[in-house]
PDB file of C-alpha atoms in Angstrom:
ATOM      1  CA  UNK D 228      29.953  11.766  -1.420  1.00 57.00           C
ATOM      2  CA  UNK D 229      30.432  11.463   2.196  1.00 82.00           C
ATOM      3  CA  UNK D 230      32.977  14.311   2.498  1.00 87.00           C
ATOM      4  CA  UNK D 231      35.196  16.763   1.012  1.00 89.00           C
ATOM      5  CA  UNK D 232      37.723  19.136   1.756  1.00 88.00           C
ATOM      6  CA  UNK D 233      37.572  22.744   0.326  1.00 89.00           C
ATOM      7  CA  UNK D 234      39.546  25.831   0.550  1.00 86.00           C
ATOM      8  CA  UNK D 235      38.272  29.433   0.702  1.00 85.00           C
ATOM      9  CA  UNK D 236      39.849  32.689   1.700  1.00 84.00           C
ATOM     10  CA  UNK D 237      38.091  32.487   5.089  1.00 85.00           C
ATOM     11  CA  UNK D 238      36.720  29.670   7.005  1.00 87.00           C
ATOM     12  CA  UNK D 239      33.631  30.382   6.040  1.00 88.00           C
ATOM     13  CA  UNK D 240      34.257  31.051   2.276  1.00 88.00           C
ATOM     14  CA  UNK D 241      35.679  27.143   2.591  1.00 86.00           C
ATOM     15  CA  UNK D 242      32.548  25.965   4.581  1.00 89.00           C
ATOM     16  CA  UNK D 243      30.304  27.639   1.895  1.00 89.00           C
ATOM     17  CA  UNK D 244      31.940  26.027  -1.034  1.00 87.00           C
ATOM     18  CA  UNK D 245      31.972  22.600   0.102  1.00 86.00           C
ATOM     19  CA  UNK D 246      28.289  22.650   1.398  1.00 88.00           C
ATOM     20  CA  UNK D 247      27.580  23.748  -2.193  1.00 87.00           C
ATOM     21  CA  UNK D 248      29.961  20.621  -3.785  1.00 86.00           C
ATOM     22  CA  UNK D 249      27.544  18.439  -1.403  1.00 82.00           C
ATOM     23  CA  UNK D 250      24.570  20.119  -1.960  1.00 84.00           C
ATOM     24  CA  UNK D 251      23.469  20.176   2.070  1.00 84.00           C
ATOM     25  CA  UNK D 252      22.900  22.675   4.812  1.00 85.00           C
ATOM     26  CA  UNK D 253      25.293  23.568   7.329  1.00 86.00           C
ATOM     27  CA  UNK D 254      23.089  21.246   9.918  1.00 86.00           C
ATOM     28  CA  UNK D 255      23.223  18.125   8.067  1.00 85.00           C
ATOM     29  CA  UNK D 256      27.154  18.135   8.121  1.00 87.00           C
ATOM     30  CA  UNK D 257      30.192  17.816  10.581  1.00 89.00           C
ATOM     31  CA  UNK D 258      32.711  20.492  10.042  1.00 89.00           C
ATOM     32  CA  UNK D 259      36.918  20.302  10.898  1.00 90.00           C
ATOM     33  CA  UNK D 260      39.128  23.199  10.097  1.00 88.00           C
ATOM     34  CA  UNK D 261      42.123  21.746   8.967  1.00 88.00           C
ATOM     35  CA  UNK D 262      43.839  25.128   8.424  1.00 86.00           C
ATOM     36  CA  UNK D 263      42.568  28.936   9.620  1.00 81.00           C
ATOM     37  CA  UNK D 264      44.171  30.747   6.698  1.00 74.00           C
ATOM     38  CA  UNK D 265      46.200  34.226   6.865  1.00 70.00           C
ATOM     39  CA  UNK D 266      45.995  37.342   4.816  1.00 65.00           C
ATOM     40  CA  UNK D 267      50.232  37.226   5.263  1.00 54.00           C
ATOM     41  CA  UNK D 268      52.021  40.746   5.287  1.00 47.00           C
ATOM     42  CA  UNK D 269      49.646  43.877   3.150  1.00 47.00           C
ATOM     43  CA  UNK D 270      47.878  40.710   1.944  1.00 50.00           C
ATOM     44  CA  UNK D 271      50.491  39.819  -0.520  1.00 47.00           C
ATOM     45  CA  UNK D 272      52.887  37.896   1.233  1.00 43.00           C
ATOM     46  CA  UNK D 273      52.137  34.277   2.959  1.00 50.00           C
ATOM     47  CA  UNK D 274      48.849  34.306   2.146  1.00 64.00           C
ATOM     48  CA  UNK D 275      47.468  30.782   3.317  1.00 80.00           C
ATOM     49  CA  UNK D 276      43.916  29.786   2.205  1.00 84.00           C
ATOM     50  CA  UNK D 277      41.071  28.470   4.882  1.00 87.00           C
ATOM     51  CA  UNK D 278      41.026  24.567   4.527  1.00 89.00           C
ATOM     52  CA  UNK D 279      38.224  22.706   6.000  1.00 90.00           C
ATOM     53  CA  UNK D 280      36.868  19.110   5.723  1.00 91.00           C
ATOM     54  CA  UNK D 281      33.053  18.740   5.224  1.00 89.00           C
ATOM     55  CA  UNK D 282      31.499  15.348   6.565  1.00 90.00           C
ATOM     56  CA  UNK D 283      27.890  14.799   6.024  1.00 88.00           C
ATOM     57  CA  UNK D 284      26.117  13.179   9.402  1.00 84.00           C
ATOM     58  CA  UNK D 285      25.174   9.950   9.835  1.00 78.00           C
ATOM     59  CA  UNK D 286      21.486   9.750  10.060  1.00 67.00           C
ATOM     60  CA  UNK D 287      20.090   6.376  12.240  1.00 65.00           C
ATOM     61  CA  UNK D 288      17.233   4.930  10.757  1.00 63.00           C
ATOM     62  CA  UNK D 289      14.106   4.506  12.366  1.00 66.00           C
ATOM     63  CA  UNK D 290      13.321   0.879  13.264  1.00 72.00           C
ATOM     64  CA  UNK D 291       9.470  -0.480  13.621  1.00 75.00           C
ATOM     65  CA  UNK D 292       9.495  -2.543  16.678  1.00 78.00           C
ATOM     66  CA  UNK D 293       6.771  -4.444  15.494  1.00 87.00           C
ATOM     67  CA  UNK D 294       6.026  -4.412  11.256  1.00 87.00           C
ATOM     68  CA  UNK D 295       3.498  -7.083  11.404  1.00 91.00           C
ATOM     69  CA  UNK D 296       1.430  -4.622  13.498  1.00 92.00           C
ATOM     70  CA  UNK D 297       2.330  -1.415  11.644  1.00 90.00           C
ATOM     71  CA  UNK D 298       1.019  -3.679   8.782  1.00 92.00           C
ATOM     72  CA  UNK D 299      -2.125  -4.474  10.279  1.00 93.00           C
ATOM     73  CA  UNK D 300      -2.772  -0.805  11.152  1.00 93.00           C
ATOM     74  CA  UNK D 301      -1.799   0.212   7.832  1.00 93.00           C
ATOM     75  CA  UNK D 302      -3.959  -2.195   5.755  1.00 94.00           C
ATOM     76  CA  UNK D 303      -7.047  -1.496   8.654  1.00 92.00           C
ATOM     77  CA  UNK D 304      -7.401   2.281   7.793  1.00 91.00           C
ATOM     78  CA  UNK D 305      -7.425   1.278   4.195  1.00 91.00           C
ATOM     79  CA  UNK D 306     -10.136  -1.506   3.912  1.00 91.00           C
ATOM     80  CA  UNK D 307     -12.026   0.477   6.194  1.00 87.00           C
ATOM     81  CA  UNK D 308     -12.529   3.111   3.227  1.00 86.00           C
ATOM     82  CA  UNK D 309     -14.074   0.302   1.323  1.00 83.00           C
ATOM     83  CA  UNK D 310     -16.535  -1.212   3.715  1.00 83.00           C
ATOM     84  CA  UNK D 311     -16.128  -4.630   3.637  1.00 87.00           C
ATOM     85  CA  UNK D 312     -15.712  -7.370   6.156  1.00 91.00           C
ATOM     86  CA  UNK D 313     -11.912  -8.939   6.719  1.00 92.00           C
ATOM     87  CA  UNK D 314      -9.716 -10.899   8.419  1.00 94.00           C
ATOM     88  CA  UNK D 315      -5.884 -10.503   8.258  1.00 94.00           C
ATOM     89  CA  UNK D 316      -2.897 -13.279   7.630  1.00 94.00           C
ATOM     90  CA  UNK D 317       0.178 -11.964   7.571  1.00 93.00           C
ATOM     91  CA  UNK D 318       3.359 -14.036   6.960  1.00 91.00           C
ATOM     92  CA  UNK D 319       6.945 -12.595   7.841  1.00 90.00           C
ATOM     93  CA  UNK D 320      10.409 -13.665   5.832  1.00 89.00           C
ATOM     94  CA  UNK D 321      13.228 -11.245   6.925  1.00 86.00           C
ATOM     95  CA  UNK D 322      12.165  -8.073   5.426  1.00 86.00           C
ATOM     96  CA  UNK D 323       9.207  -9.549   2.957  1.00 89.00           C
ATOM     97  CA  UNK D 324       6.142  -9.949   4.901  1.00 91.00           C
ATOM     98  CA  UNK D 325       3.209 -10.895   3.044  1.00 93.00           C
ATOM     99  CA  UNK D 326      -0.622 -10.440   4.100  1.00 94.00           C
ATOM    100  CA  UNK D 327      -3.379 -12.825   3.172  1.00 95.00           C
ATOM    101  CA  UNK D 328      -7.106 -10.404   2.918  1.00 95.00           C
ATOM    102  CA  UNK D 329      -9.628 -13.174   3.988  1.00 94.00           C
ATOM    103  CA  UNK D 330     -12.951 -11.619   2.675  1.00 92.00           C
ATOM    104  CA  UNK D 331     -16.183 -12.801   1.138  1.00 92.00           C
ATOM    105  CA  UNK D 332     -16.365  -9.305  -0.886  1.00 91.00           C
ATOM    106  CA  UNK D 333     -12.656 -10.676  -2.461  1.00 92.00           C
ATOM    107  CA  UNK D 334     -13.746  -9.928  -6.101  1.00 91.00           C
ATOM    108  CA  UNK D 335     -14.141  -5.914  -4.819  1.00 92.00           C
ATOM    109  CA  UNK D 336     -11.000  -5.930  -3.132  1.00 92.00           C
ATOM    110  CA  UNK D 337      -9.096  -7.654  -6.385  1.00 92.00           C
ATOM    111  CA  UNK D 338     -10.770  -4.731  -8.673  1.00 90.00           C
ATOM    112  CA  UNK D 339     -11.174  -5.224 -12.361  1.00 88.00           C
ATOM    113  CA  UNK D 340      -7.600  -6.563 -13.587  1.00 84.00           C
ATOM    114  CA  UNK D 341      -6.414  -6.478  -9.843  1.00 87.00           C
ATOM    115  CA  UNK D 342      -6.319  -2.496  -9.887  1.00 88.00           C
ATOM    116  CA  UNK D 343      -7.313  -2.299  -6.590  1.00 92.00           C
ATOM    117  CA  UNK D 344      -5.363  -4.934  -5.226  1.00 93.00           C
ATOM    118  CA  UNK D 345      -2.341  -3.495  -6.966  1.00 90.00           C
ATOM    119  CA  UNK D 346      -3.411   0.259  -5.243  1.00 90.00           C
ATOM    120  CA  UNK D 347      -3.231  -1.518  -2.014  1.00 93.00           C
ATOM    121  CA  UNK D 348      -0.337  -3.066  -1.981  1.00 92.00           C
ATOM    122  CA  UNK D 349       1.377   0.715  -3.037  1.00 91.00           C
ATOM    123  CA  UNK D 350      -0.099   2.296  -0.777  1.00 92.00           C
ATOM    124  CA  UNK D 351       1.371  -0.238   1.958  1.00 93.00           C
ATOM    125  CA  UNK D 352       4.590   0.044   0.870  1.00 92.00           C
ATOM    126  CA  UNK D 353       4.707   3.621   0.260  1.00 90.00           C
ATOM    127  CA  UNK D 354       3.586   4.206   3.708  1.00 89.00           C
ATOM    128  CA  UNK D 355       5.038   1.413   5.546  1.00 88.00           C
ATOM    129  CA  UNK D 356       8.942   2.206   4.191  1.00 86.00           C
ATOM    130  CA  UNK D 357       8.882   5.929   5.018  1.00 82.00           C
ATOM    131  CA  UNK D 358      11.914   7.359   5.983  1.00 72.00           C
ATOM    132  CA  UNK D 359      13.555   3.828   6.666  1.00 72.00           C
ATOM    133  CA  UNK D 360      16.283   4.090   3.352  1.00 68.00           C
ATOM    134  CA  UNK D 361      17.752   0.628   2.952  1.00 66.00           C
ATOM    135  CA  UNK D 362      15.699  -0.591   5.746  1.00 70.00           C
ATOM    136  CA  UNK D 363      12.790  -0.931   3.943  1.00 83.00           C
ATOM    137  CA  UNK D 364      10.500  -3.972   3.758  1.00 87.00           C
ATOM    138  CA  UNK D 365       8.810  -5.718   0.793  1.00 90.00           C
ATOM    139  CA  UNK D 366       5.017  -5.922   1.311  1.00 91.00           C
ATOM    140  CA  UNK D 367       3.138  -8.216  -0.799  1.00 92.00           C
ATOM    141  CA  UNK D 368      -0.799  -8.172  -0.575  1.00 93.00           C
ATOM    142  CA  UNK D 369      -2.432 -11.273  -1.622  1.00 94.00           C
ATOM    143  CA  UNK D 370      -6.058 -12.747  -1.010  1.00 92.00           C
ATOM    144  CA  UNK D 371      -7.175 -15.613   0.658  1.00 88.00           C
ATOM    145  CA  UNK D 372      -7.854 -17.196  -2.652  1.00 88.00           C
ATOM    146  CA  UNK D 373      -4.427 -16.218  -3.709  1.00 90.00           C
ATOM    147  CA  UNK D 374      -5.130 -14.135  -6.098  1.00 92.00           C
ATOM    148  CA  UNK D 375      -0.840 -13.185  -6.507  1.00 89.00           C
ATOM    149  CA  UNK D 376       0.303 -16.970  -6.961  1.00 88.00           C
ATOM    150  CA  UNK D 377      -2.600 -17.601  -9.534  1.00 92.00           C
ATOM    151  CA  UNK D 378      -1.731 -14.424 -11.528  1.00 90.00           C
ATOM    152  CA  UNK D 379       2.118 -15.040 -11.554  1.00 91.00           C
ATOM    153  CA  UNK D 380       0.960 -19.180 -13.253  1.00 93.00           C
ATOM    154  CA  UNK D 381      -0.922 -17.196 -15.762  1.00 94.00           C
ATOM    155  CA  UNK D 382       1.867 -14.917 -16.735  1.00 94.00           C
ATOM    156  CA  UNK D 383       4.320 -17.557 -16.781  1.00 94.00           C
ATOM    157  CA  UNK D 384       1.735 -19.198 -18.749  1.00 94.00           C
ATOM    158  CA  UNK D 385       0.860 -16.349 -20.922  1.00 94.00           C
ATOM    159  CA  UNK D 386       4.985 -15.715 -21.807  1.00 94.00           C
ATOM    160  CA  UNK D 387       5.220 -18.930 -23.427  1.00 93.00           C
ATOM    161  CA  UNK D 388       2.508 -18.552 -25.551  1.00 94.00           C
ATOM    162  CA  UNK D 389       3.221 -15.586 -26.629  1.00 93.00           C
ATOM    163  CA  UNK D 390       7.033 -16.551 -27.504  1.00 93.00           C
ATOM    164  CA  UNK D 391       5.454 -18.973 -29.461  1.00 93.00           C
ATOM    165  CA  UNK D 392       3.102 -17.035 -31.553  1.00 94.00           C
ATOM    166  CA  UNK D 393       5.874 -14.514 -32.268  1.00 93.00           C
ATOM    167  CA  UNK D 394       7.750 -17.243 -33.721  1.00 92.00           C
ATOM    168  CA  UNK D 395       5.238 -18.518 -35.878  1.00 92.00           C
ATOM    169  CA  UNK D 396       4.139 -15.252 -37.226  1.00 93.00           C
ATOM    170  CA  UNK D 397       7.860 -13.300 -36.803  1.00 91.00           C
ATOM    171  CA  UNK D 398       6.077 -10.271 -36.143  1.00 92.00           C
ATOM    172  CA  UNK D 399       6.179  -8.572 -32.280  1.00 92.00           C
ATOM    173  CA  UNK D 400       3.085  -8.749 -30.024  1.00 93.00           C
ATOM    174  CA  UNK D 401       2.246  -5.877 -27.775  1.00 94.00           C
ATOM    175  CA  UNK D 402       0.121  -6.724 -24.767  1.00 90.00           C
ATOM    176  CA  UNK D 403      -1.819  -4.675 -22.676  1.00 89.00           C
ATOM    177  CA  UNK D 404      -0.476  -2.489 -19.977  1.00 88.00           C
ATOM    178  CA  UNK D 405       0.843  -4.409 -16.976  1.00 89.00           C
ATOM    179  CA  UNK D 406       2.345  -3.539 -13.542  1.00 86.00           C
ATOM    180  CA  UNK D 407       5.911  -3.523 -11.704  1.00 86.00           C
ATOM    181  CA  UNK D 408       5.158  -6.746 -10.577  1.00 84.00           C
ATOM    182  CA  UNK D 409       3.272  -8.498 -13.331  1.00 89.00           C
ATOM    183  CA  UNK D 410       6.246  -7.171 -15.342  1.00 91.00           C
ATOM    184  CA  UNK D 411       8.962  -8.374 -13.264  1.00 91.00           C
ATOM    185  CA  UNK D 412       7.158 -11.494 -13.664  1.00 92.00           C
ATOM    186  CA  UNK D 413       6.909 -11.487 -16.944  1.00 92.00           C
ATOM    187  CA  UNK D 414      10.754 -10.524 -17.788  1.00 92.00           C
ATOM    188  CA  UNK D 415      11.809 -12.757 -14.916  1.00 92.00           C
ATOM    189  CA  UNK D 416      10.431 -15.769 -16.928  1.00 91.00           C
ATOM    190  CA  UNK D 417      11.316 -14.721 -20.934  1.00 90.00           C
ATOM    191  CA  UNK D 418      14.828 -14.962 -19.268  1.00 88.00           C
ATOM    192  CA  UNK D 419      14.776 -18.969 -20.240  1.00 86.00           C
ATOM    193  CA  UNK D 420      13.132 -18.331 -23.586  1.00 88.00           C
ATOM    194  CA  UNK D 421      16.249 -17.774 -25.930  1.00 86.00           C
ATOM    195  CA  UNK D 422      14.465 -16.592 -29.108  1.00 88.00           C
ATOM    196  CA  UNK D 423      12.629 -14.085 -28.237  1.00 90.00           C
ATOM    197  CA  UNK D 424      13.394 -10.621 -26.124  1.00 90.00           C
ATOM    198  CA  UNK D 425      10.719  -8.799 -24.107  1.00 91.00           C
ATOM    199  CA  UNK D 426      10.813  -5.142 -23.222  1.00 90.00           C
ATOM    200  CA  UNK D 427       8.469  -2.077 -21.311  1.00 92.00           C
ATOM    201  CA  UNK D 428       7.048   0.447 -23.447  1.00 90.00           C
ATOM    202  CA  UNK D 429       5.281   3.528 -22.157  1.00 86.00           C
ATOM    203  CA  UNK D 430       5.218   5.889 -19.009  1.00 87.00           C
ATOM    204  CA  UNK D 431       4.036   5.486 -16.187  1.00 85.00           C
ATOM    205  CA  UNK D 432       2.868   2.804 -13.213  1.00 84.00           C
ATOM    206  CA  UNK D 433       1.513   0.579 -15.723  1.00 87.00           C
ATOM    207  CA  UNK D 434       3.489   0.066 -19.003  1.00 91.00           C
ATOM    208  CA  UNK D 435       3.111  -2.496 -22.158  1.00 92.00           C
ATOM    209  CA  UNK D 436       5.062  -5.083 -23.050  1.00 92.00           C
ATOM    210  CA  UNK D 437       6.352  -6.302 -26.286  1.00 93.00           C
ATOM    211  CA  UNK D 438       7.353  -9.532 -27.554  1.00 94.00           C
ATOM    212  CA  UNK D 439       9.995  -9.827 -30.318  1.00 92.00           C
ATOM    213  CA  UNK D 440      12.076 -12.124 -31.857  1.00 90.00           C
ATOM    214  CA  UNK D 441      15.639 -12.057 -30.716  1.00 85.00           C
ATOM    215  CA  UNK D 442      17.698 -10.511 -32.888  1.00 78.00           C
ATOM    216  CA  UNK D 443      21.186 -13.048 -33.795  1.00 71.00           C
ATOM    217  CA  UNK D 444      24.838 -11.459 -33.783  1.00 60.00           C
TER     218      UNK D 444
END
């Protein structure tokens, strides 16, 4: 709702009611009195009500000059937590930039089931998209070893099987607990498998998935 015009017995009246129909403060809009209002004669006759139109302000987005190098400072005060030597790659497609962690500690940085890696990468983004609304960038961390493009074949991999076995046994299959990505992933390739559906189960950053046969109208 961008604005609204309200009426009130006063100007004021009117200005309170439609900051309350927008749910902002008096600073975050633009205000036009379309009408003052009158109490008429003894208050009874001609009585005119306070119109006023409410606009909420535009608010400009911050732009980063330079993301590659926000990036870089982003992903430096992070690693440095960890302690372990690094070299940066970083890749830029319109708003997707993805870094490549060049490290001979990679299997730390990855973390048991890429839990760490996954940490990273929110942690980036979280940061990195502050404040910027539909601005924002897509940050993919990845390692030198391509740890992102090996785990997306296995999934692929993995949703085929899986379709299969559900088939053969017609029961579901629930897997383990799996990210935003790794899910994405995963739904983004059951899309060509026609028998079977796949859903998330769960709360939370990391949810399960189940594997079902697809249920005929």
């Amino acid at each position: 709702m961008e604005s609204v015009i309200t009426e009130g017995k006063s100007v004021e009246e009117a200005v309170n009611a439609g900051l309350l129909k927008m749910g902002l403060k008096k600073e975050e809009v633009e205000i036009e009195v379309l009408e003052e209002g009158s109490k008429g004669f003894l208050g009874l006759v001609n009585v005119k009500s306070a119109r006023v139109k409410i606009t909420k302000k535009k608010v400009e987005e911050p732009i980063i000059e330079n993301p590659e190098q926000k990036v870089t400072e982003i992903l430096d005060m992070i690693l440095r937590t960890i302690d372990v030597q690094y070299k940066l790659d970083i890749e830029k497609d319109g708003k997707q930039i993805r870094v490549f962690i060049k490290s001979m500690e990679e299997g730390l940085i990855i973390g048991k089931r890429g839990r760490n890696i996954d940490a990273i990468q929110h942690i980036v983004n979280r940061i990195m998209n502050r404040g910027l609304g539909e601005a924002k960038f897509k940050i993919v961390i990845d390692t030198n070893g391509r740890y992102r493009e090996k785990k997306e074949k296995s999934l692929r991999e993995m949703v085929s099987k899986l379709s299969q076995r559900v088939m053969e046994i017609h029961k579901p299959i629930t897997i383990i607990p799996l990210n935003p990505y790794e899910r994405r992933i995963v739904h983004i390739a059951a899309r060509d498998i026609k028998t079977v559906d796949v859903e998330s189960i769960g709360e939370g950053f990391y949810k399960k998935m189940v594997f079902k046969r697809k249920i005929k109208n």
